[in-house]
Short mmCIF file of C-alpha atoms in Angstrom, two decimals:
data_model
loop_
_atom_site.label_atom_id
_atom_site.label_comp_id
_atom_site.label_asym_id
_atom_site.label_seq_id
_atom_site.Cartn_x
_atom_site.Cartn_y
_atom_site.Cartn_z
CA MET A 1 -17.39 88.06 41.44
CA SER A 2 -14.31 89.71 39.92
CA TYR A 3 -13.32 90.45 36.36
CA ARG A 4 -11.57 87.52 34.72
CA LEU A 5 -8.88 87.62 32.06
CA GLY A 6 -8.29 84.62 29.82
CA ILE A 7 -5.45 83.98 27.40
CA ASP A 8 -5.53 81.28 24.73
CA LEU A 9 -1.93 80.61 23.72
CA GLY A 10 -1.94 78.99 20.30
CA GLY A 11 0.78 77.93 17.91
CA THR A 12 0.07 80.75 15.45
CA LYS A 13 -2.15 83.22 17.33
CA THR A 14 -2.76 84.22 20.92
CA GLU A 15 -6.02 85.75 22.10
CA VAL A 16 -6.85 87.65 25.29
CA LEU A 17 -10.39 88.14 26.61
CA VAL A 18 -11.71 89.92 29.69
CA LEU A 19 -15.08 88.94 31.16
CA ASP A 20 -17.02 91.16 33.52
CA PRO A 21 -18.66 89.69 36.66
CA ASP A 22 -21.69 88.69 34.52
CA GLN A 23 -19.44 86.81 32.05
CA ARG A 24 -19.89 89.44 29.35
CA PRO A 25 -16.80 90.16 27.21
CA VAL A 26 -15.52 93.70 27.73
CA TYR A 27 -12.12 93.47 26.01
CA ARG A 28 -10.61 91.25 23.32
CA LEU A 29 -7.37 91.25 21.37
CA ARG A 30 -5.72 88.71 19.09
CA VAL A 31 -2.02 88.80 18.15
CA ALA A 32 0.50 86.57 16.40
CA THR A 33 2.36 84.10 18.64
CA PRO A 34 6.18 84.29 18.61
CA ALA A 35 6.17 80.51 18.60
CA HIS A 36 9.94 79.99 18.30
CA SER A 37 11.03 81.96 21.37
CA TYR A 38 10.05 81.08 24.93
CA ALA A 39 11.28 84.44 26.26
CA GLU A 40 9.22 86.30 23.66
CA ILE A 41 6.12 84.26 24.57
CA LEU A 42 6.47 85.27 28.22
CA ALA A 43 7.01 88.90 27.25
CA MET A 44 3.99 88.81 24.92
CA ILE A 45 1.73 87.47 27.70
CA ALA A 46 2.93 90.16 30.10
CA GLU A 47 2.23 92.84 27.49
CA LEU A 48 -1.26 91.47 26.77
CA VAL A 49 -2.07 91.57 30.48
CA ARG A 50 -0.72 95.12 30.75
CA LYS A 51 -2.84 96.30 27.81
CA ALA A 52 -5.99 94.62 29.10
CA GLU A 53 -5.58 96.07 32.58
CA GLY A 54 -4.94 99.49 31.08
CA LYS A 55 -8.18 99.34 29.11
CA VAL A 56 -10.47 97.72 31.68
CA LYS A 57 -8.95 99.32 34.79
CA GLN A 58 -10.20 96.60 37.12
CA GLU A 59 -8.50 93.98 39.26
CA MET A 60 -8.84 90.64 37.54
CA THR A 61 -7.91 86.99 37.82
CA ILE A 62 -5.81 85.45 35.04
CA GLY A 63 -6.20 82.05 33.40
CA ILE A 64 -4.11 80.75 30.52
CA GLY A 65 -4.86 77.92 28.11
CA ILE A 66 -1.70 76.33 26.75
CA PRO A 67 -0.77 73.68 24.21
CA GLY A 68 0.43 70.72 26.27
CA ALA A 69 0.23 70.23 30.02
CA ILE A 70 2.28 70.94 33.11
CA SER A 71 3.62 67.79 34.73
CA PRO A 72 2.46 67.39 38.34
CA ALA A 73 5.72 65.53 38.99
CA THR A 74 8.19 68.14 37.74
CA GLY A 75 6.29 71.38 37.19
CA LEU A 76 7.64 71.46 33.64
CA LEU A 77 5.55 71.83 30.50
CA ARG A 78 5.33 68.76 28.26
CA ASN A 79 3.64 67.52 25.07
CA SER A 80 3.39 70.99 23.52
CA ASN A 81 3.44 71.48 19.77
CA THR A 82 4.97 74.88 20.52
CA VAL A 83 8.26 73.10 20.99
CA CYS A 84 10.19 75.92 22.66
CA MET A 85 7.90 75.62 25.69
CA ASN A 86 8.60 71.95 26.41
CA GLY A 87 10.70 71.32 29.49
CA ARG A 88 10.14 74.86 30.80
CA PRO A 89 8.70 75.84 34.22
CA PHE A 90 6.02 77.92 32.50
CA LEU A 91 3.67 78.43 35.45
CA ASN A 92 6.50 79.45 37.78
CA ASP A 93 7.98 81.77 35.16
CA ILE A 94 4.73 83.56 34.31
CA GLU A 95 3.73 83.93 37.97
CA THR A 96 7.16 85.38 38.74
CA LEU A 97 6.93 87.77 35.80
CA LEU A 98 3.40 88.98 36.62
CA GLN A 99 3.84 88.80 40.42
CA ARG A 100 0.51 87.07 41.07
CA GLY A 101 -1.16 83.67 41.09
CA ILE A 102 -2.15 82.32 37.66
CA ARG A 103 -4.23 79.31 36.68
CA VAL A 104 -2.97 77.36 33.68
CA ASP A 105 -4.55 74.41 31.90
CA ASN A 106 -4.45 72.53 28.63
CA ASP A 107 -6.19 74.31 25.75
CA ALA A 108 -8.55 71.38 25.11
CA ASN A 109 -9.58 71.42 28.79
CA CYS A 110 -10.33 75.14 28.45
CA PHE A 111 -12.42 74.39 25.36
CA ALA A 112 -14.40 71.72 27.21
CA LEU A 113 -14.96 73.98 30.22
CA SER A 114 -16.18 76.83 28.04
CA GLU A 115 -18.69 74.68 26.17
CA ALA A 116 -19.89 72.98 29.36
CA LEU A 117 -20.44 76.19 31.32
CA GLY A 118 -21.83 78.53 28.69
CA GLY A 119 -21.68 76.91 25.28
CA ALA A 120 -23.36 74.08 23.40
CA ALA A 121 -23.37 71.67 26.38
CA ARG A 122 -24.41 74.10 29.11
CA ASN A 123 -27.34 71.94 30.23
CA TYR A 124 -25.51 68.60 30.56
CA PRO A 125 -23.87 67.20 33.74
CA ILE A 126 -21.09 65.12 32.11
CA VAL A 127 -19.45 66.70 29.07
CA PHE A 128 -16.56 65.47 26.95
CA GLY A 129 -15.09 68.15 24.69
CA VAL A 130 -12.99 67.14 21.69
CA ILE A 131 -10.88 69.29 19.42
CA ILE A 132 -10.15 67.81 16.01
CA GLY A 133 -7.98 70.23 14.10
CA THR A 134 -4.21 70.32 13.68
CA GLY A 135 -4.18 67.64 16.38
CA THR A 136 -6.76 65.95 18.57
CA GLY A 137 -7.33 67.04 22.14
CA GLY A 138 -10.01 66.42 24.71
CA GLY A 139 -11.27 67.50 28.09
CA LEU A 140 -13.74 66.18 30.65
CA VAL A 141 -16.12 68.34 32.71
CA ILE A 142 -18.41 66.88 35.39
CA ASP A 143 -20.97 69.08 37.13
CA GLY A 144 -19.22 72.19 35.86
CA LYS A 145 -15.76 71.18 37.11
CA LEU A 146 -12.77 70.12 35.05
CA VAL A 147 -11.42 66.64 35.74
CA ASN A 148 -7.63 66.62 35.37
CA GLY A 149 -6.51 63.39 37.01
CA PRO A 150 -3.23 62.70 38.85
CA HIS A 151 -1.16 62.82 35.63
CA SER A 152 -2.95 65.81 34.04
CA ILE A 153 -3.87 63.72 30.99
CA SER A 154 -7.62 63.33 31.45
CA GLY A 155 -9.30 63.55 28.05
CA GLU A 156 -6.19 62.79 25.97
CA TRP A 157 -8.05 60.43 23.67
CA GLY A 158 -5.97 61.25 20.56
CA HIS A 159 -3.02 59.07 21.57
CA ASN A 160 -5.00 55.90 22.07
CA PRO A 161 -5.17 53.50 19.12
CA LEU A 162 -8.14 53.78 16.78
CA PRO A 163 -10.73 51.35 18.23
CA TRP A 164 -11.93 48.33 16.26
CA HIS A 165 -9.04 48.87 13.88
CA THR A 166 -9.08 47.04 10.53
CA ASP A 167 -6.50 46.53 7.79
CA LYS A 168 -8.50 48.95 5.65
CA ASP A 169 -7.72 51.74 8.11
CA GLY A 170 -3.97 51.33 7.71
CA SER A 171 -1.45 51.93 10.51
CA PRO A 172 0.08 55.39 10.08
CA GLY A 173 2.92 56.36 12.37
CA CYS A 174 2.41 59.09 14.97
CA TYR A 175 4.92 61.68 16.20
CA CYS A 176 4.46 60.22 19.71
CA GLY A 177 6.31 57.09 18.53
CA LYS A 178 3.32 54.76 18.27
CA THR A 179 1.20 53.74 15.29
CA ALA A 180 -2.50 54.04 14.45
CA CYS A 181 -3.21 56.70 17.08
CA ILE A 182 -6.64 58.30 16.76
CA GLU A 183 -4.91 61.58 15.91
CA THR A 184 -3.31 60.09 12.80
CA PHE A 185 -6.79 59.45 11.36
CA LEU A 186 -9.02 62.23 12.69
CA SER A 187 -6.82 65.34 12.77
CA GLY A 188 -6.81 67.57 9.71
CA PRO A 189 -3.26 66.60 8.66
CA GLY A 190 -3.98 62.92 9.38
CA PHE A 191 -7.14 63.03 7.28
CA ALA A 192 -5.28 64.64 4.36
CA GLN A 193 -2.42 62.13 4.60
CA GLY A 194 -4.91 59.26 4.71
CA PHE A 195 -6.54 60.56 1.54
CA LYS A 196 -3.16 60.79 -0.23
CA SER A 197 -2.23 57.25 0.85
CA ARG A 198 -5.57 55.88 -0.31
CA PHE A 199 -6.13 57.77 -3.56
CA GLY A 200 -2.71 59.21 -4.48
CA ARG A 201 -3.98 62.81 -4.52
CA ARG A 202 -2.49 65.58 -2.41
CA LEU A 203 -5.30 67.79 -1.10
CA SER A 204 -5.73 69.67 2.16
CA SER A 205 -8.47 68.61 4.54
CA GLU A 206 -10.43 71.74 3.59
CA GLU A 207 -10.13 70.90 -0.11
CA ILE A 208 -11.29 67.32 0.48
CA ILE A 209 -14.33 68.51 2.42
CA ALA A 210 -15.23 71.06 -0.28
CA ALA A 211 -14.78 68.49 -3.06
CA ALA A 212 -16.95 66.00 -1.19
CA ASP A 213 -19.68 68.63 -0.97
CA ALA A 214 -19.32 69.02 -4.75
CA SER A 215 -19.84 65.23 -5.17
CA ASP A 216 -16.25 64.18 -5.92
CA PRO A 217 -16.59 60.37 -5.51
CA GLU A 218 -13.19 59.74 -3.90
CA CYS A 219 -13.60 62.63 -1.48
CA ARG A 220 -17.07 61.40 -0.56
CA GLN A 221 -15.63 57.94 0.14
CA MET A 222 -13.03 59.54 2.40
CA ILE A 223 -15.68 61.48 4.31
CA ASP A 224 -17.70 58.29 4.79
CA SER A 225 -14.62 56.53 6.18
CA TYR A 226 -14.07 59.51 8.47
CA HIS A 227 -17.62 59.20 9.79
CA ASP A 228 -17.00 55.57 10.72
CA GLN A 229 -13.59 56.20 12.31
CA LEU A 230 -14.91 59.14 14.33
CA ALA A 231 -17.91 57.08 15.46
CA ARG A 232 -15.59 54.31 16.67
CA ALA A 233 -13.35 56.78 18.51
CA LEU A 234 -16.28 58.52 20.21
CA ALA A 235 -18.00 55.23 21.07
CA HIS A 236 -14.81 54.24 22.90
CA VAL A 237 -15.10 57.45 24.95
CA ILE A 238 -18.76 56.72 25.70
CA ASN A 239 -17.89 53.20 26.87
CA ILE A 240 -15.37 54.58 29.37
CA ILE A 241 -16.90 57.89 30.52
CA ASP A 242 -20.60 57.66 29.56
CA PRO A 243 -21.03 61.41 28.99
CA HIS A 244 -24.37 63.08 28.42
CA ALA A 245 -22.85 65.22 25.66
CA ILE A 246 -19.79 65.29 23.42
CA VAL A 247 -18.94 68.72 22.01
CA VAL A 248 -16.80 68.86 18.87
CA GLY A 249 -14.54 71.78 17.95
CA GLY A 250 -11.56 72.47 15.71
CA GLY A 251 -11.37 72.69 11.93
CA MET A 252 -12.72 69.19 11.28
CA SER A 253 -15.86 70.00 13.28
CA ASN A 254 -16.93 71.98 10.20
CA ILE A 255 -17.80 68.73 8.41
CA ASP A 256 -21.51 69.38 8.84
CA SER A 257 -22.51 65.78 8.13
CA ILE A 258 -20.83 64.63 11.37
CA TYR A 259 -23.81 65.63 13.48
CA ALA A 260 -26.28 63.55 11.48
CA GLU A 261 -24.01 60.64 10.56
CA ILE A 262 -22.27 59.84 13.85
CA PRO A 263 -25.23 59.19 16.22
CA PRO A 264 -26.78 56.30 14.23
CA ARG A 265 -23.36 54.62 13.98
CA LEU A 266 -22.70 54.64 17.73
CA PRO A 267 -24.98 51.74 18.81
CA ALA A 268 -22.85 49.25 16.86
CA TYR A 269 -19.91 50.03 19.17
CA VAL A 270 -21.37 51.24 22.48
CA PHE A 271 -21.77 48.59 25.21
CA SER A 272 -25.40 49.42 25.92
CA ASP A 273 -28.86 48.61 24.61
CA PHE A 274 -29.43 52.31 23.80
CA VAL A 275 -27.32 55.43 23.22
CA GLU A 276 -28.53 58.88 24.28
CA THR A 277 -25.21 60.76 24.26
CA VAL A 278 -25.67 63.81 22.04
CA ILE A 279 -23.00 65.00 19.58
CA LEU A 280 -22.89 68.80 19.45
CA LYS A 281 -20.95 71.37 17.46
CA ALA A 282 -19.09 73.91 19.58
CA GLU A 283 -21.14 77.06 20.06
CA ARG A 284 -18.29 79.48 20.70
CA GLY A 285 -16.15 78.36 17.76
CA ASP A 286 -12.47 79.23 17.89
CA ALA A 287 -13.14 81.63 20.79
CA SER A 288 -14.12 78.78 23.09
CA GLY A 289 -10.59 78.25 24.38
CA VAL A 290 -10.10 81.83 25.55
CA TYR A 291 -13.49 81.82 27.31
CA GLY A 292 -12.49 78.61 29.08
CA ALA A 293 -9.16 80.09 30.15
CA ALA A 294 -10.98 82.99 31.81
CA LEU A 295 -13.40 80.53 33.44
CA LEU A 296 -10.56 78.60 35.10
CA TRP A 297 -11.39 80.89 38.03
CA GLU A 298 -15.08 79.91 38.00
#
């Protein structure tokens, strides 16, 4: 098996990783992303590949995790929060620039693949990986293989409405044009905005979590609401996919109470007489995406 190079292209940082044939990391580098210039992003990727090949001095495959997805209908990138990439033929451009075949997939899919093959969910056949951070993404892995679907939207749970919605939840607007999307409740910015709407205090998601740990009553109420909303959203996934494991990553995965509080709430919403799906914290942390990008050539 060859050496494999992975690139995780993020909105603020980009990371490159090279794995040897035994999946051991032999080279890593993290740089700032020139997020406002498509041409500079392409040039940055080419330079990262050049540096990695110069250090490792081995032939290697290349996989790239990107924000958004490439449309199977047009070949153009869509739904990226790195706006300058939307509407661009990214795969064609990067293959032309590097003069070789590249595998590209959504960053949440790369996260799910990483955790299913060598992370927290390595022993489970059906794995759903969710990222709850700046946004909400997801990916589905069955028997070690990514499931993309004909529209390349498999796992995009964040732009479905919050299940079993109540008036108490509110109906915040989403940038996608709809209201009450899961992302508007469970992402870090959505959580912070929900707290401001409910209690009139402007705190970041990190500040709310820290204050809840310090027994601030309003912040603890907000965390409890978050537990219930996340349980509803994950129960909806279980009802449709029935995974053995759900792996949680992103900044909001650092709410440690999630892993004790969510499982006992699931039976109220799951269409079964028992629930054995396990809820796991990502093992590879914020490096999971770059591992998954390299493993696109698994």
